[in-house]
């Protein structure tokens, strides 16, 4: 990002001083690749592409091989980090902004989920929000919500048997999560939490 800002400052200087056939030399290969990439639409890259003209040539050089201009640039950059004041404000990377927004959204989502009066039966199984769970699992979602191809739920509509195939009790959310021997292995994968002291709301 520092290299991009340096080039962004150099180009107006070249243009305003009518400097013909100028060369901007940098040891940042990634910056040059970004500027030559037509699919890179980052704001600062797009802005630099608009500023550049045919009289300005961008050249890559190896770092730390004794080129005076490059060594001076590194020296001045290090000196700038020890200054008491900041006279150059750099663009905030979009990736950093996205990271902050994601953190805030997840935090707000967790607070809403923890303090909501709804979905408490599901909350007992999944206290922590997890974006990966939004992808869903057709069968797992039925167990968590108690809706779907579950005997007790089907019994409400079709008057069929509500007894679980394991024979222990009625087939409902509580039975599938805690008791049913048919789901023991799957339960260990999806519900590793210790539920011995938790009573699942019905």
Tab-separated table of C-alpha atoms in Angstrom:
chain	number	residue	atom	x	y	z
A	1	UNK	CA	0.000	0.000	0.000
A	2	UNK	CA	2.869	2.406	0.762
A	3	UNK	CA	4.277	1.864	-2.744
A	4	UNK	CA	0.894	2.642	-4.285
A	5	UNK	CA	0.649	5.873	-2.320
A	6	UNK	CA	4.167	6.852	-3.355
A	7	UNK	CA	3.323	6.353	-7.031
A	8	UNK	CA	0.046	8.210	-6.532
A	9	UNK	CA	2.016	11.203	-5.203
A	10	UNK	CA	4.748	10.977	-7.855
A	11	UNK	CA	2.470	11.059	-10.913
A	12	UNK	CA	0.829	14.466	-10.188
A	13	UNK	CA	4.304	15.860	-9.453
A	14	UNK	CA	5.532	14.647	-12.846
A	15	UNK	CA	2.500	16.016	-14.670
A	16	UNK	CA	2.427	19.404	-12.911
A	17	UNK	CA	6.128	19.953	-13.657
A	18	UNK	CA	5.689	18.881	-17.281
A	19	UNK	CA	8.396	16.247	-16.938
A	20	UNK	CA	8.621	14.361	-20.238
A	21	UNK	CA	9.576	10.688	-20.540
A	22	UNK	CA	9.685	10.106	-16.793
A	23	UNK	CA	10.457	6.802	-15.148
A	24	UNK	CA	9.061	5.610	-11.823
A	25	UNK	CA	11.201	2.805	-10.447
A	26	UNK	CA	9.869	0.499	-7.743
A	27	UNK	CA	10.924	-2.772	-6.153
A	28	UNK	CA	7.289	-3.787	-5.659
A	29	UNK	CA	6.481	-6.336	-8.345
A	30	UNK	CA	2.957	-6.788	-6.945
A	31	UNK	CA	2.152	-3.106	-7.550
A	32	UNK	CA	3.235	-3.302	-11.181
A	33	UNK	CA	1.285	-6.515	-11.692
A	34	UNK	CA	-1.814	-4.905	-10.198
A	35	UNK	CA	-1.494	-1.884	-12.490
A	36	UNK	CA	-1.144	-4.124	-15.542
A	37	UNK	CA	-4.056	-6.330	-14.546
A	38	UNK	CA	-7.215	-5.162	-16.401
A	39	UNK	CA	-9.471	-7.048	-13.977
A	40	UNK	CA	-8.086	-5.286	-10.888
A	41	UNK	CA	-10.754	-2.712	-10.027
A	42	UNK	CA	-9.541	-1.611	-6.604
A	43	UNK	CA	-10.168	2.145	-6.221
A	44	UNK	CA	-6.535	3.209	-5.853
A	45	UNK	CA	-5.430	0.987	-8.759
A	46	UNK	CA	-8.223	2.356	-10.961
A	47	UNK	CA	-7.254	5.907	-9.966
A	48	UNK	CA	-3.587	5.345	-10.843
A	49	UNK	CA	-4.503	3.857	-14.211
A	50	UNK	CA	-6.406	7.043	-14.999
A	51	UNK	CA	-3.445	9.225	-13.975
A	52	UNK	CA	-0.822	7.314	-15.947
A	53	UNK	CA	0.009	8.377	-19.486
A	54	UNK	CA	2.401	7.244	-22.196
A	55	UNK	CA	5.150	9.618	-21.068
A	56	UNK	CA	5.434	7.878	-17.684
A	57	UNK	CA	7.189	4.524	-17.594
A	58	UNK	CA	6.958	2.138	-14.661
A	59	UNK	CA	10.064	0.023	-14.070
A	60	UNK	CA	10.723	-2.778	-11.610
A	61	UNK	CA	14.077	-3.189	-9.870
A	62	UNK	CA	15.417	-5.673	-7.380
A	63	UNK	CA	15.498	-4.546	-3.775
A	64	UNK	CA	18.660	-4.211	-1.689
A	65	UNK	CA	21.199	-4.424	-4.497
A	66	UNK	CA	22.793	-1.020	-3.988
A	67	UNK	CA	20.732	1.157	-6.354
A	68	UNK	CA	21.083	4.623	-4.815
A	69	UNK	CA	17.556	5.881	-5.452
A	70	UNK	CA	15.966	2.703	-4.146
A	71	UNK	CA	18.167	2.653	-1.056
A	72	UNK	CA	17.317	6.290	-0.322
A	73	UNK	CA	13.613	5.542	-0.690
A	74	UNK	CA	13.907	2.738	1.880
A	75	UNK	CA	15.896	4.996	4.195
A	76	UNK	CA	13.332	7.809	4.028
A	77	UNK	CA	10.491	5.334	4.542
A	78	UNK	CA	12.114	4.067	7.744
A	79	UNK	CA	12.704	7.614	8.965
A	80	UNK	CA	9.045	8.452	8.376
A	81	UNK	CA	7.939	5.706	10.767
A	82	UNK	CA	9.693	7.443	13.668
A	83	UNK	CA	8.073	10.839	13.157
A	84	UNK	CA	5.799	12.273	15.834
A	85	UNK	CA	3.179	13.452	13.353
A	86	UNK	CA	1.547	11.916	10.295
A	87	UNK	CA	1.489	14.046	7.161
A	88	UNK	CA	0.376	11.368	4.733
A	89	UNK	CA	-2.881	9.502	5.214
A	90	UNK	CA	-3.064	6.259	3.285
A	91	UNK	CA	-6.138	4.586	1.885
A	92	UNK	CA	-7.723	2.035	4.186
A	93	UNK	CA	-7.633	-1.356	2.409
A	94	UNK	CA	-11.065	-2.693	1.481
A	95	UNK	CA	-10.030	-6.054	2.925
A	96	UNK	CA	-9.497	-4.410	6.323
A	97	UNK	CA	-12.889	-2.679	6.156
A	98	UNK	CA	-14.576	-5.974	5.265
A	99	UNK	CA	-12.880	-7.652	8.225
A	100	UNK	CA	-14.167	-4.969	10.615
A	101	UNK	CA	-17.673	-5.142	9.175
A	102	UNK	CA	-17.723	-8.932	9.426
A	103	UNK	CA	-16.637	-8.766	13.064
A	104	UNK	CA	-19.334	-6.198	13.913
A	105	UNK	CA	-22.061	-8.116	12.066
A	106	UNK	CA	-21.197	-11.408	13.779
A	107	UNK	CA	-21.046	-9.708	17.175
A	108	UNK	CA	-24.459	-8.096	16.656
A	109	UNK	CA	-25.884	-11.379	15.374
A	110	UNK	CA	-24.603	-13.212	18.461
A	111	UNK	CA	-26.117	-10.590	20.788
A	112	UNK	CA	-29.489	-10.783	19.047
A	113	UNK	CA	-29.451	-14.580	19.164
A	114	UNK	CA	-28.445	-14.713	22.830
A	115	UNK	CA	-31.097	-12.217	23.948
A	116	UNK	CA	-33.990	-13.166	21.693
A	117	UNK	CA	-37.174	-14.569	23.189
A	118	UNK	CA	-37.647	-16.810	20.166
A	119	UNK	CA	-35.933	-20.002	19.116
A	120	UNK	CA	-34.880	-20.934	22.644
A	121	UNK	CA	-35.180	-24.650	21.963
A	122	UNK	CA	-32.673	-24.305	19.127
A	123	UNK	CA	-30.538	-21.988	21.278
A	124	UNK	CA	-30.067	-24.787	23.799
A	125	UNK	CA	-28.399	-26.810	21.046
A	126	UNK	CA	-26.570	-23.985	19.288
A	127	UNK	CA	-25.640	-21.166	21.652
A	128	UNK	CA	-22.947	-19.758	19.393
A	129	UNK	CA	-23.795	-18.448	15.950
A	130	UNK	CA	-21.798	-19.928	13.107
A	131	UNK	CA	-21.975	-18.647	9.501
A	132	UNK	CA	-21.096	-22.122	8.246
A	133	UNK	CA	-24.353	-23.441	9.671
A	134	UNK	CA	-26.324	-21.110	7.403
A	135	UNK	CA	-25.499	-23.476	4.549
A	136	UNK	CA	-27.802	-25.900	6.294
A	137	UNK	CA	-28.208	-29.628	6.400
A	138	UNK	CA	-31.634	-30.865	5.353
A	139	UNK	CA	-31.864	-33.681	7.911
A	140	UNK	CA	-30.008	-31.930	10.735
A	141	UNK	CA	-32.270	-28.880	10.454
A	142	UNK	CA	-35.312	-31.087	10.960
A	143	UNK	CA	-33.844	-32.504	14.166
A	144	UNK	CA	-32.862	-29.098	15.536
A	145	UNK	CA	-36.227	-27.474	14.812
A	146	UNK	CA	-38.394	-30.516	15.473
A	147	UNK	CA	-40.146	-29.951	12.147
A	148	UNK	CA	-40.177	-32.276	9.176
A	149	UNK	CA	-39.977	-36.055	8.880
A	150	UNK	CA	-40.118	-36.624	12.634
A	151	UNK	CA	-42.775	-38.993	13.937
A	152	UNK	CA	-44.233	-36.659	16.588
A	153	UNK	CA	-44.434	-33.792	14.092
A	154	UNK	CA	-45.990	-35.967	11.403
A	155	UNK	CA	-48.469	-37.309	13.976
A	156	UNK	CA	-49.961	-33.826	14.357
A	157	UNK	CA	-51.000	-33.789	10.712
A	158	UNK	CA	-51.453	-37.402	9.649
A	159	UNK	CA	-52.306	-39.203	12.932
A	160	UNK	CA	-49.628	-41.826	12.378
A	161	UNK	CA	-47.521	-43.377	15.118
A	162	UNK	CA	-45.374	-40.932	17.083
A	163	UNK	CA	-43.155	-43.676	18.555
A	164	UNK	CA	-39.474	-43.643	17.633
A	165	UNK	CA	-38.087	-46.642	15.759
A	166	UNK	CA	-35.635	-47.190	18.628
A	167	UNK	CA	-38.629	-48.007	20.837
A	168	UNK	CA	-37.480	-45.860	23.761
A	169	UNK	CA	-40.014	-43.045	23.553
A	170	UNK	CA	-41.861	-40.649	21.301
A	171	UNK	CA	-39.743	-39.537	18.364
A	172	UNK	CA	-39.280	-35.822	18.922
A	173	UNK	CA	-36.370	-33.385	19.151
A	174	UNK	CA	-35.570	-34.408	22.724
A	175	UNK	CA	-35.498	-38.092	21.827
A	176	UNK	CA	-33.314	-37.641	18.751
A	177	UNK	CA	-30.784	-35.374	20.482
A	178	UNK	CA	-30.532	-37.232	23.795
A	179	UNK	CA	-31.838	-40.777	23.647
A	180	UNK	CA	-32.352	-42.452	20.288
A	181	UNK	CA	-29.793	-45.234	19.884
A	182	UNK	CA	-30.149	-45.073	16.106
A	183	UNK	CA	-28.487	-41.642	16.093
A	184	UNK	CA	-25.686	-42.190	18.617
A	185	UNK	CA	-22.777	-41.875	16.178
A	186	UNK	CA	-24.251	-38.907	14.319
A	187	UNK	CA	-25.095	-37.205	17.613
A	188	UNK	CA	-21.426	-37.342	18.663
A	189	UNK	CA	-20.461	-35.521	15.473
A	190	UNK	CA	-23.099	-32.788	15.444
A	191	UNK	CA	-23.765	-32.369	19.170
A	192	UNK	CA	-20.451	-32.959	20.986
A	193	UNK	CA	-21.597	-30.694	23.814
A	194	UNK	CA	-22.380	-32.293	27.180
A	195	UNK	CA	-26.161	-32.038	27.597
A	196	UNK	CA	-26.453	-33.983	30.842
A	197	UNK	CA	-27.534	-30.897	32.799
A	198	UNK	CA	-29.613	-29.299	30.070
A	199	UNK	CA	-33.320	-29.825	29.610
A	200	UNK	CA	-34.370	-29.331	26.035
A	201	UNK	CA	-37.486	-27.207	25.649
A	202	UNK	CA	-40.340	-29.012	23.975
